[in-house]
Amino acid sequence: DADVTQTPRNRITKTGKRIMLECSQTKGHDRMYWYRQDPGLGLRLIYYSFDVKDINKGEISDGYSVSRQAQAKFSLSLESAIPNQTALYFCAIGTGNNQPQHFGDGTRLSIL
Amino acid sequence: AQTVTQSQPEMSVQEAETVTLSCTYDTSESNYYLFWYKQPPSRQMILVIRQEAYKQQNATENRFSVNFQKAAKSFSLKISDSQLGDTAMYFCAFMKLRPYDKVIFGPGTSLSVIP
């Protein structure tokens, strides 16, 4: 099994719909992150969580919310999707011990 | 605030040749980590190489090596003996250590290896 699993892999939806992207991990790491990737901009941090009760906004959190349901699960929600949220979304995990983050395979989200 | 710049949006190289991807960053931190990630068309984010800022020796991983110039805030990636499987987007990334391991990514360089 993959260390970090993201579902769905691809999603096409319409403006105004509520969308949830899910992330689960098998490594037992405390830290989980959500990033969005756009062409020419690299990856930008949306939200991060250091444990179930510790959730923090990243640099582009507007229009997004998250839930850390358990140590291993971290979901990202778009309450009312808009076309400029079309992007590739990555979940990542980390140890906080100066180790590189480890990424899932991404969810490509298209909002029409 | 930290920033990471990759000035080459696209590059190409002949198979078996050597190519260097550039990265510069801006920070007031004295201790940090730098990474190169590879993103092939499969879109996975794969760690290629890492460098600790307190280490003067440049990191190497097989055909991949870096030229880390701390004073110049430069962190370039050299790929030797380029292979078709090296075709990918490459991201330079900076990781601040405190108060948390925040990672800042550059915009990426798209590398094409030509047969």
PDB file of C-alpha atoms in Angstrom, chain A residues 10 18 20 23 25-26 36 46 50 63 65 72 74 82 106:
ATOM      1  CA  ASN A  10      -9.337  12.963 -10.698  1.00  0.00           C
ATOM      2  CA  ARG A  18     -19.219  21.120  -2.370  1.00  0.00           C
ATOM      3  CA  MET A  20     -14.143  16.888  -0.444  1.00  0.00           C
ATOM      4  CA  CYS A  23      -5.977  11.876   2.323  1.00  0.00           C
ATOM      5  CA  GLN A  25      -1.461   7.745   5.517  1.00  0.00           C
ATOM      6  CA  THR A  26       0.077   4.570   6.854  1.00  0.00           C
ATOM      7  CA  ARG A  36      -2.199  23.173  -4.455  1.00  0.00           C
ATOM      8  CA  ILE A  46      -3.313  25.601   1.901  1.00  0.00           C
ATOM      9  CA  PHE A  50       0.469  18.922  13.543  1.00  0.00           C
ATOM     10  CA  GLY A  63     -12.243  29.186   0.100  1.00  0.00           C
ATOM     11  CA  SER A  65     -11.535  24.143   4.968  1.00  0.00           C
ATOM     12  CA  ALA A  72      -4.051   9.132   9.684  1.00  0.00           C
ATOM     13  CA  PHE A  74      -6.808  14.702   6.702  1.00  0.00           C
ATOM     14  CA  ILE A  82     -15.249  28.082  -8.224  1.00  0.00           C
ATOM     15  CA  GLY A 106      -2.266  14.144  -6.148  1.00  0.00           C
TER      16      GLY A 106
END
